[in-house]
XYZ file of C-alpha atoms in Angstrom:
607
model
C 0.230 0.238 -0.096
C 1.936 3.264 -1.701
C -0.299 6.455 -1.031
C 0.030 10.111 -0.998
C -0.869 11.905 2.523
C -0.875 15.727 2.581
C 3.369 16.123 2.345
C 3.996 12.720 2.287
C 4.540 9.417 1.456
C 3.795 6.354 3.022
C 3.830 2.334 2.793
C 1.773 0.230 3.970
C 0.269 2.784 6.739
C 3.505 4.049 7.730
C 5.999 7.627 6.483
C 8.797 6.974 3.931
C 11.731 9.283 2.754
C 12.904 8.031 -0.589
C 16.299 8.339 -1.844
C 18.020 6.785 -4.829
C 19.070 8.175 -8.067
C 17.087 7.718 -11.198
C 18.615 4.511 -14.200
C 17.702 5.886 -18.384
C 17.226 2.622 -19.481
C 16.949 3.152 -22.898
C 20.030 5.365 -23.155
C 22.264 2.955 -21.070
C 21.323 0.894 -24.245
C 23.272 2.884 -26.361
C 25.971 3.351 -23.952
C 28.895 2.339 -26.751
C 30.481 -0.429 -23.592
C 26.684 -2.070 -23.152
C 26.874 -4.988 -24.744
C 24.801 -7.631 -23.097
C 25.501 -6.520 -19.926
C 21.289 -5.012 -19.254
C 20.949 -9.023 -19.654
C 23.342 -10.160 -18.154
C 22.146 -10.953 -14.002
C 25.183 -10.891 -12.250
C 25.668 -7.529 -13.549
C 22.236 -6.192 -13.044
C 21.833 -7.593 -9.741
C 24.976 -5.662 -8.493
C 24.015 -1.966 -10.069
C 20.566 -2.143 -9.643
C 20.545 -4.226 -5.937
C 23.342 -4.695 -4.471
C 25.815 -0.916 -5.106
C 22.460 0.572 -4.440
C 21.417 -0.797 -0.595
C 25.599 -0.727 0.468
C 24.925 3.413 -0.716
C 21.874 4.283 1.108
C 19.024 3.660 -2.360
C 15.967 2.905 -1.667
C 14.219 4.742 -4.877
C 14.968 4.251 -8.064
C 13.603 6.129 -11.671
C 13.398 4.504 -14.727
C 13.897 7.559 -16.732
C 11.899 8.326 -20.096
C 11.558 4.130 -20.363
C 10.492 1.516 -19.338
C 13.083 -1.095 -18.514
C 12.095 -4.812 -20.055
C 11.006 -7.584 -16.737
C 12.936 -8.784 -15.171
C 15.033 -5.371 -13.699
C 11.238 -5.178 -11.860
C 11.623 -8.878 -10.604
C 14.420 -8.455 -9.149
C 12.778 -4.991 -7.322
C 10.411 -6.936 -6.356
C 12.157 -9.737 -5.179
C 14.272 -7.099 -2.983
C 11.884 -4.317 -1.733
C 13.161 -1.518 -3.981
C 10.677 0.948 -4.519
C 10.797 2.477 -8.340
C 8.019 5.625 -10.216
C 7.939 4.311 -13.888
C 7.658 7.179 -16.442
C 6.234 6.395 -19.669
C 8.890 7.554 -22.909
C 6.958 11.167 -23.702
C 8.983 14.158 -23.010
C 5.297 16.060 -24.012
C 2.616 13.682 -24.960
C 2.389 12.667 -28.767
C -0.535 11.093 -30.325
C -4.218 11.314 -29.660
C -6.070 10.785 -26.308
C -7.334 7.387 -27.436
C -4.021 6.207 -28.719
C -2.216 7.769 -25.038
C -5.013 5.541 -23.054
C -4.440 2.338 -24.901
C -0.803 2.617 -24.366
C -1.502 3.050 -20.474
C -4.054 1.308 -20.624
C -1.932 -2.019 -21.638
C 1.150 -0.712 -19.250
C -0.716 -0.742 -16.278
C -2.070 -4.146 -16.921
C 1.584 -5.746 -18.243
C 3.010 -4.000 -14.287
C 0.594 -3.634 -12.399
C 1.306 -6.547 -10.557
C 5.339 -5.509 -9.908
C 4.522 -3.900 -5.755
C 8.282 -2.644 -6.554
C 6.165 0.314 -8.652
C 4.455 2.865 -6.010
C 4.451 5.679 -8.793
C 3.239 5.683 -12.372
C 5.288 8.740 -14.551
C 3.464 10.074 -17.734
C 5.356 12.901 -18.679
C 8.559 14.146 -18.563
C 9.357 18.146 -17.795
C 6.074 18.363 -19.624
C 2.459 19.180 -18.806
C -0.485 17.905 -20.671
C -4.136 18.779 -19.477
C -5.696 15.805 -21.263
C -3.094 13.358 -19.727
C -3.699 15.045 -16.623
C -7.114 15.941 -16.679
C -9.120 13.237 -19.188
C -6.467 10.990 -19.211
C -5.213 9.861 -15.825
C -8.922 9.979 -14.010
C -10.309 7.029 -16.383
C -6.954 4.508 -15.318
C -7.365 4.754 -11.641
C -10.285 3.218 -11.986
C -7.994 0.253 -13.397
C -5.362 0.939 -10.561
C -6.446 2.987 -7.966
C -4.011 2.214 -5.506
C -0.261 4.311 -7.035
C -0.330 8.125 -6.864
C 0.882 9.428 -10.474
C 2.942 12.247 -10.807
C 1.573 15.196 -12.873
C -1.360 14.697 -11.184
C -0.805 13.965 -6.247
C 1.694 15.883 -6.821
C 4.853 17.590 -9.421
C 8.449 17.382 -10.033
C 10.820 18.993 -9.512
C 14.650 19.516 -11.106
C 16.714 22.518 -8.861
C 19.448 22.449 -11.420
C 21.102 24.689 -8.810
C 24.571 25.435 -6.912
C 25.449 24.372 -10.981
C 23.704 25.166 -14.537
C 21.678 27.915 -12.214
C 21.994 29.894 -8.972
C 23.010 28.763 -5.841
C 20.069 28.331 -5.118
C 15.925 29.872 -5.840
C 14.118 32.366 -4.296
C 12.498 32.248 -7.084
C 10.841 29.096 -10.302
C 13.524 28.249 -12.428
C 13.913 25.991 -15.243
C 11.457 23.243 -14.343
C 11.610 23.702 -9.898
C 9.176 26.005 -7.621
C 11.211 28.113 -6.150
C 12.865 26.294 -2.726
C 10.688 28.377 0.104
C 7.322 27.684 -2.455
C 8.316 23.770 -2.098
C 9.458 23.828 1.759
C 5.668 25.151 1.963
C 3.839 22.381 0.107
C 0.650 20.952 0.420
C 1.935 16.811 -1.247
C 4.949 15.682 -1.663
C 8.647 17.389 -2.817
C 9.853 15.056 -5.122
C 13.516 15.914 -6.242
C 14.144 13.362 -8.861
C 16.630 15.899 -11.073
C 19.432 17.908 -9.553
C 22.975 17.577 -9.550
C 24.575 19.617 -13.310
C 27.763 18.075 -12.691
C 28.614 15.498 -15.933
C 31.780 13.874 -16.598
C 32.083 10.480 -18.356
C 33.710 7.079 -16.648
C 37.331 9.527 -17.903
C 36.614 12.353 -15.861
C 35.917 14.061 -19.426
C 32.759 17.029 -19.220
C 30.099 15.750 -20.996
C 28.564 18.081 -24.208
C 26.291 20.063 -20.898
C 29.099 21.013 -19.034
C 30.788 23.560 -21.107
C 31.059 26.108 -19.271
C 29.788 25.184 -16.255
C 33.617 23.937 -14.821
C 34.606 27.245 -15.236
C 31.831 28.920 -13.312
C 32.060 26.999 -10.416
C 35.994 26.273 -10.718
C 37.839 28.611 -12.562
C 40.398 28.430 -15.004
C 41.867 24.565 -15.470
C 40.770 23.321 -12.506
C 42.601 19.709 -11.416
C 40.824 16.849 -12.001
C 40.946 16.984 -7.841
C 39.026 19.528 -7.837
C 36.529 18.243 -10.116
C 36.321 15.163 -8.450
C 36.205 17.100 -5.388
C 33.483 18.682 -6.480
C 30.862 16.568 -7.383
C 30.938 14.812 -4.333
C 30.281 18.409 -2.015
C 27.624 19.179 -4.177
C 26.039 16.533 -3.867
C 25.798 16.009 0.237
C 25.501 20.063 0.150
C 22.024 19.223 -2.362
C 21.037 16.081 -0.590
C 21.312 17.895 2.836
C 19.094 20.820 1.890
C 16.609 19.360 0.622
C 16.365 16.738 3.879
C 16.489 19.479 5.807
C 12.988 20.451 3.697
C 11.829 16.803 4.115
C 11.563 16.566 0.726
C 9.669 13.248 0.354
C 11.209 11.875 -2.290
C 15.567 13.090 -2.821
C 17.491 11.115 -6.160
C 19.861 13.794 -7.673
C 20.663 12.808 -11.868
C 22.177 10.264 -13.592
C 23.385 7.257 -12.116
C 22.873 5.064 -14.809
C 23.065 6.055 -18.252
C 24.935 6.774 -21.872
C 28.603 7.363 -20.523
C 29.059 9.311 -23.957
C 25.593 10.986 -23.325
C 25.016 14.581 -22.230
C 25.168 13.263 -18.731
C 27.078 10.322 -18.782
C 26.653 7.869 -15.308
C 28.648 7.384 -12.117
C 30.915 4.831 -12.717
C 34.792 5.040 -12.959
C 36.309 2.911 -16.138
C 35.077 0.578 -17.678
C 31.336 0.280 -17.036
C 30.830 -3.860 -16.574
C 33.337 -3.342 -13.410
C 30.938 -0.878 -11.948
C 34.083 0.925 -9.387
C 31.364 3.777 -8.894
C 32.494 7.700 -8.354
C 33.626 8.779 -5.278
C 30.156 10.572 -5.475
C 28.671 7.607 -4.363
C 30.726 7.318 -1.688
C 29.098 11.440 -0.282
C 25.803 10.164 -1.270
C 26.178 7.063 1.109
C 26.724 10.027 3.849
C 23.859 12.083 2.802
C 21.681 9.551 2.782
C 22.851 7.786 5.961
C 19.111 6.683 6.962
C 20.480 8.031 10.481
C 21.697 11.369 9.565
C 22.383 15.007 9.825
C 23.932 18.335 8.173
C 23.902 22.032 8.217
C 21.946 24.322 8.039
C 24.969 27.168 8.098
C 25.387 28.914 4.766
C 28.000 31.786 6.368
C 31.470 30.713 5.167
C 33.893 33.353 6.709
C 34.070 34.375 10.547
C 36.835 36.353 13.104
C 39.474 35.100 15.298
C 37.377 33.405 18.726
C 34.091 34.546 17.256
C 30.907 31.933 18.838
C 28.411 30.486 15.944
C 25.573 28.886 16.655
C 24.454 26.009 13.977
C 21.477 24.779 14.157
C 22.449 20.959 12.987
C 19.644 18.823 11.742
C 19.172 15.275 12.700
C 16.309 13.041 10.164
C 14.608 9.280 11.020
C 13.866 8.034 8.136
C 13.668 4.379 9.740
C 11.045 3.243 11.339
C 12.610 2.806 15.129
C 13.519 5.837 17.897
C 16.971 6.841 17.637
C 19.339 7.599 20.067
C 22.809 9.507 19.176
C 25.105 12.265 19.615
C 26.726 15.366 17.653
C 29.875 15.679 17.685
C 31.727 18.737 16.945
C 35.289 18.661 15.454
C 37.602 21.705 14.691
C 39.777 20.883 12.646
C 43.214 22.994 11.857
C 45.478 21.366 10.734
C 46.512 18.895 14.391
C 45.631 15.106 13.337
C 42.550 14.081 13.680
C 41.174 17.749 15.380
C 39.678 18.705 18.092
C 37.069 16.838 19.980
C 33.986 19.539 21.376
C 31.359 18.897 23.634
C 28.865 16.511 22.495
C 25.328 16.959 22.472
C 22.667 14.040 22.403
C 19.844 13.577 20.521
C 16.431 11.607 20.813
C 15.084 11.526 17.198
C 11.675 9.625 17.075
C 11.087 7.572 13.731
C 10.080 9.707 10.777
C 11.447 13.432 12.436
C 13.974 15.728 12.670
C 15.481 17.277 15.427
C 17.526 21.018 15.395
C 19.990 20.815 18.162
C 22.072 23.861 18.697
C 25.654 23.693 18.276
C 27.765 26.477 19.998
C 31.978 26.435 18.637
C 34.372 29.534 19.724
C 36.572 29.323 16.434
C 40.414 29.474 16.687
C 41.382 33.214 17.682
C 44.416 33.035 14.563
C 42.820 33.824 11.002
C 43.755 31.027 8.881
C 41.109 28.169 7.366
C 39.146 25.685 9.835
C 37.706 22.854 8.314
C 34.238 21.804 11.437
C 32.885 18.170 10.708
C 29.154 17.358 13.090
C 29.895 13.587 13.258
C 27.098 11.574 14.414
C 27.616 8.969 16.441
C 24.996 5.994 17.134
C 26.239 3.639 20.065
C 30.440 3.820 19.618
C 29.617 3.855 15.950
C 30.213 7.518 13.716
C 27.262 6.883 11.117
C 27.021 10.418 8.526
C 29.021 13.338 9.204
C 28.460 17.420 8.531
C 31.529 19.382 7.113
C 32.292 22.603 6.488
C 35.129 24.670 5.652
C 35.714 27.703 7.258
C 38.110 31.729 6.470
C 38.934 32.604 9.660
C 39.878 36.982 9.136
C 41.334 39.494 12.273
C 38.599 42.254 13.394
C 41.063 45.089 13.243
C 40.566 46.983 10.442
C 41.626 49.765 11.162
C 45.261 51.680 9.069
C 47.921 53.595 10.180
C 45.799 56.247 7.231
C 45.564 56.245 4.096
C 48.213 58.159 2.296
C 45.607 60.700 0.734
C 42.056 60.481 1.717
C 39.809 60.086 -0.838
C 35.913 60.891 -1.620
C 33.048 59.473 -0.884
C 29.885 59.692 -2.887
C 27.947 57.698 -0.253
C 23.217 57.764 -0.504
C 23.442 54.744 1.586
C 24.993 55.681 4.568
C 27.149 52.090 5.237
C 30.063 52.961 3.646
C 30.520 56.241 5.140
C 29.702 55.010 8.261
C 31.725 51.686 8.081
C 34.708 54.219 7.796
C 33.770 55.941 10.637
C 33.836 53.246 12.898
C 37.053 52.270 11.883
C 38.790 55.180 12.942
C 39.753 56.387 9.026
C 39.004 59.299 7.460
C 37.386 60.747 3.989
C 35.997 63.219 2.518
C 31.900 63.730 1.801
C 31.203 64.114 -1.713
C 32.342 68.241 -3.447
C 34.122 68.893 -5.753
C 36.353 71.276 -4.350
C 37.978 68.571 -2.929
C 38.836 66.823 -5.399
C 42.578 68.313 -5.744
C 43.275 66.851 -2.842
C 42.013 63.057 -3.194
C 43.752 60.331 -4.792
C 40.647 58.366 -5.252
C 36.810 59.219 -5.821
C 34.164 57.101 -4.969
C 30.928 56.348 -6.145
C 28.763 53.636 -4.049
C 25.567 52.146 -5.634
C 23.181 54.918 -7.136
C 24.934 57.505 -6.352
C 25.911 57.915 -10.548
C 21.715 58.351 -10.173
C 22.131 61.309 -8.373
C 21.860 64.711 -8.957
C 25.254 66.098 -7.237
C 27.317 63.456 -9.250
C 25.503 64.618 -12.233
C 26.663 68.475 -11.459
C 29.540 67.260 -11.306
C 30.812 65.241 -13.711
C 33.751 67.503 -15.503
C 34.945 67.619 -12.221
C 35.202 64.167 -12.229
C 36.638 63.873 -15.967
C 39.243 66.547 -15.674
C 39.891 64.230 -12.617
C 39.784 61.260 -13.985
C 41.907 62.587 -16.980
C 44.178 64.359 -15.176
C 45.861 60.403 -13.358
C 43.124 60.072 -10.926
C 41.264 56.734 -10.283
C 37.962 56.757 -9.817
C 35.810 53.588 -8.318
C 32.502 52.814 -8.658
C 30.702 50.538 -6.248
C 27.555 48.196 -7.618
C 26.364 50.880 -10.101
C 23.381 48.703 -11.057
C 21.875 48.759 -7.675
C 17.980 49.675 -8.218
C 18.070 49.462 -11.481
C 14.660 48.231 -12.994
C 14.761 49.847 -16.635
C 18.230 49.498 -18.884
C 19.416 52.427 -19.189
C 22.493 53.854 -20.122
C 24.507 56.003 -17.463
C 27.209 58.633 -18.086
C 30.240 58.419 -15.785
C 32.305 60.593 -17.837
C 32.063 62.807 -21.190
C 33.536 60.141 -22.587
C 32.735 56.756 -21.147
C 28.681 55.111 -20.436
C 27.845 52.132 -18.657
C 24.418 50.191 -20.065
C 23.481 48.643 -17.189
C 20.013 45.891 -18.006
C 18.737 42.960 -15.955
C 19.906 39.516 -17.904
C 18.309 37.683 -20.211
C 18.809 34.477 -19.332
C 18.605 34.458 -16.665
C 16.981 30.120 -15.993
C 20.949 30.011 -17.544
C 23.219 31.745 -14.692
C 21.964 33.916 -12.647
C 22.732 35.480 -9.544
C 26.647 33.857 -8.912
C 28.008 33.032 -5.626
C 31.186 32.656 -7.194
C 33.776 35.434 -8.652
C 37.246 35.051 -9.707
C 39.623 37.623 -9.817
C 41.845 37.533 -13.118
C 44.799 38.606 -11.311
C 45.817 37.744 -7.890
C 48.523 40.126 -7.513
C 47.161 43.178 -7.998
C 46.445 45.052 -5.209
C 42.650 45.059 -5.653
C 43.059 41.845 -3.871
C 45.679 42.628 -0.698
C 45.996 40.657 1.908
C 42.527 38.092 0.335
C 42.359 34.801 -1.324
C 40.794 33.974 -4.768
C 39.000 31.033 -2.652
C 37.844 34.344 -0.770
C 35.435 35.461 -3.456
C 34.088 31.770 -3.838
C 30.890 32.789 -1.211
C 29.800 35.519 1.341
C 27.682 35.752 4.183
C 23.891 36.830 3.875
C 22.976 37.178 0.506
C 20.472 34.506 -1.113
C 22.956 31.511 -1.238
C 26.154 33.517 -0.559
C 25.291 35.770 -3.634
C 28.261 38.205 -4.967
C 27.235 39.119 -8.255
C 23.464 39.894 -9.524
C 21.503 39.162 -12.217
C 22.346 42.075 -14.317
C 24.535 42.757 -17.319
C 27.025 45.895 -17.018
C 29.270 47.008 -19.927
C 30.745 49.992 -20.778
C 31.267 52.055 -23.804
C 34.838 52.434 -23.354
C 37.376 48.827 -24.308
C 37.621 47.772 -20.531
C 39.927 45.388 -19.231
C 38.226 42.522 -16.762
C 40.447 42.877 -13.461
C 37.324 38.984 -12.083
C 35.273 37.510 -13.646
C 32.272 35.202 -13.005
C 29.957 33.636 -14.865
C 29.032 30.574 -17.098
C 32.331 30.428 -19.279
C 34.009 33.417 -16.766
C 31.928 36.063 -20.049
C 30.608 38.210 -17.499
C 33.267 40.754 -15.534
C 32.445 41.402 -12.590
C 35.224 43.913 -11.560
C 36.706 45.625 -14.728
C 38.781 48.980 -15.454
C 39.040 51.840 -17.859
C 41.820 53.545 -19.054
C 40.692 57.600 -19.512
C 43.134 59.957 -20.584
C 46.494 59.253 -17.597
C 43.476 58.235 -15.110
C 41.133 55.008 -14.829
C 38.184 54.195 -13.831
C 37.354 51.275 -11.968
C 34.131 49.072 -11.787
C 33.113 46.638 -8.907
C 29.698 44.270 -9.333
C 30.597 42.160 -6.090
C 28.393 42.899 -3.391
C 29.365 44.398 -0.553
C 26.200 46.170 0.611
C 24.481 45.255 3.437
C 28.577 43.841 4.928
C 29.667 46.208 6.562
C 27.707 46.475 10.069
C 29.152 44.650 12.362
C 25.939 45.526 14.956
C 23.145 43.788 12.988
C 22.049 41.053 15.342
C 20.339 39.075 11.618
C 18.267 35.181 12.343
C 17.415 34.643 9.006
C 20.002 32.858 8.072
C 20.127 34.246 3.814
C 20.067 38.328 5.708
C 23.243 40.293 4.795
C 25.527 40.163 7.524
C 28.534 41.226 8.325
C 31.104 39.411 5.971
C 35.582 40.390 6.771
C 36.513 40.175 2.926
C 34.256 42.320 2.017
C 35.253 44.793 4.161
C 39.041 44.289 3.443
C 37.312 44.388 0.137
C 36.442 47.789 0.085
C 39.382 49.276 2.361
C 41.457 47.678 -1.303
C 39.352 49.480 -3.114
C 40.071 52.646 -1.896
C 43.078 52.465 -1.585
C 44.162 51.780 -5.079
């Protein structure tokens, strides 16, 4: 007995959480190494039953076409649950023909208890199927739910093809907050757009994706590690949301196809990629994850991290959450454990307080879930630790600042740093002019544009920080007599979107003084650590990129334009909302103080 009960699935009267993957059986038939493997029972049993069971899978979707019956027999024998998807990516044919096919599908397969969900469509909708055909088929089989009718699959290809997190519909998925409040089961049966073949060569769909997250010329180890990291991060997120089914894509498919599969070397040998070990940890029935998004902290800062402990088993689980700080010493430093008791099918959130090491550097934090004497799951975070004192002896020459929102000025005052408020009479005494966010649109800037032009041409530096902020309609914004920037919202937001990773082109440039490239892979606060927004910002003159982001690293996150003897630097790296240390916000996505943003601002003002 398998049915929908509110936002959950129930198996034989008890809630069940489905964990697994996808098998694109017909795509695998096109694999040039498959030979007779799909009909070789020892191989089928290993790939379909043994390996998945070792890695805590209890569920598969047959994607875009069915396997043959012996696979379903094996699933019946071993208690593996299946979502059976018809080979429709948009329905074709008349309603009468479709209903005839679907009735035969149910009659041929309705006695397989492993099939718990009928799935008529992939990434598409069809009113005739939903409203006319499926209701009639329920008289033939009233015992199973239908995808597209009783629930809707979600394909959040975030943190890869798309943005890190989505707070609006994206591709074939609803917004994450919407999913968390869903009245129907949330089935996340495609995500993890990180596809490499058995020799770790990127598939055709990986074009431009790798550079976006790893920069140019990444090492093989970085590619392999990223796949496992991404799987653990997203599975942890979806388990915290208590999604009813979680299935990254794709366990078995055509190695040379657009999505490859999860095995290294010859597929006949079935050597799982390291990704599978990451999924084994992330899918642990008694498991845990951290609801913590910040990566930049100050020395000796105390952080309180919500740790979600989930129990997908049918019995009460007792354990301990053990924090372990690793700052380079062997084995790490174990902190006081926190006891936890989780009833079957439920989740408990425990708050673990950790004091960060006092000295700048890198710190790894693990949360280990221990049951009895056995460690059953682990969650990890890497923190970058910074000094809390940002004061400098003095500027060589104080900058002139136009800051309509006041955040930059307040930060400089808090650090005891001198600056001039915007006044053309101060330009002659300044080495740098700084215009923050919508300052370009203020009357005081327009009134002083000629003086700005003279200042730059004689060798001065003008810094424009996040000029796209609050721009609604496309516009050309004049900066000097020769230079303007065109600002418009991006038109390709479903392939890219706002970015959380930025890569300096020259790490030795003074703009990055005291900072490392990895510090610009995530900021504190903002949805997913957003750094660069969904805008196109293009100068009217030739520019030189100082930092890049986006698919194929084609977006200039920071660029420089030479004018006369001086220069204009446009920075799109968002420091907004990240300079006020006094803000005490509980929302995990609210912007908060970020020492990297503070140091980056000081570097901008020191150019």
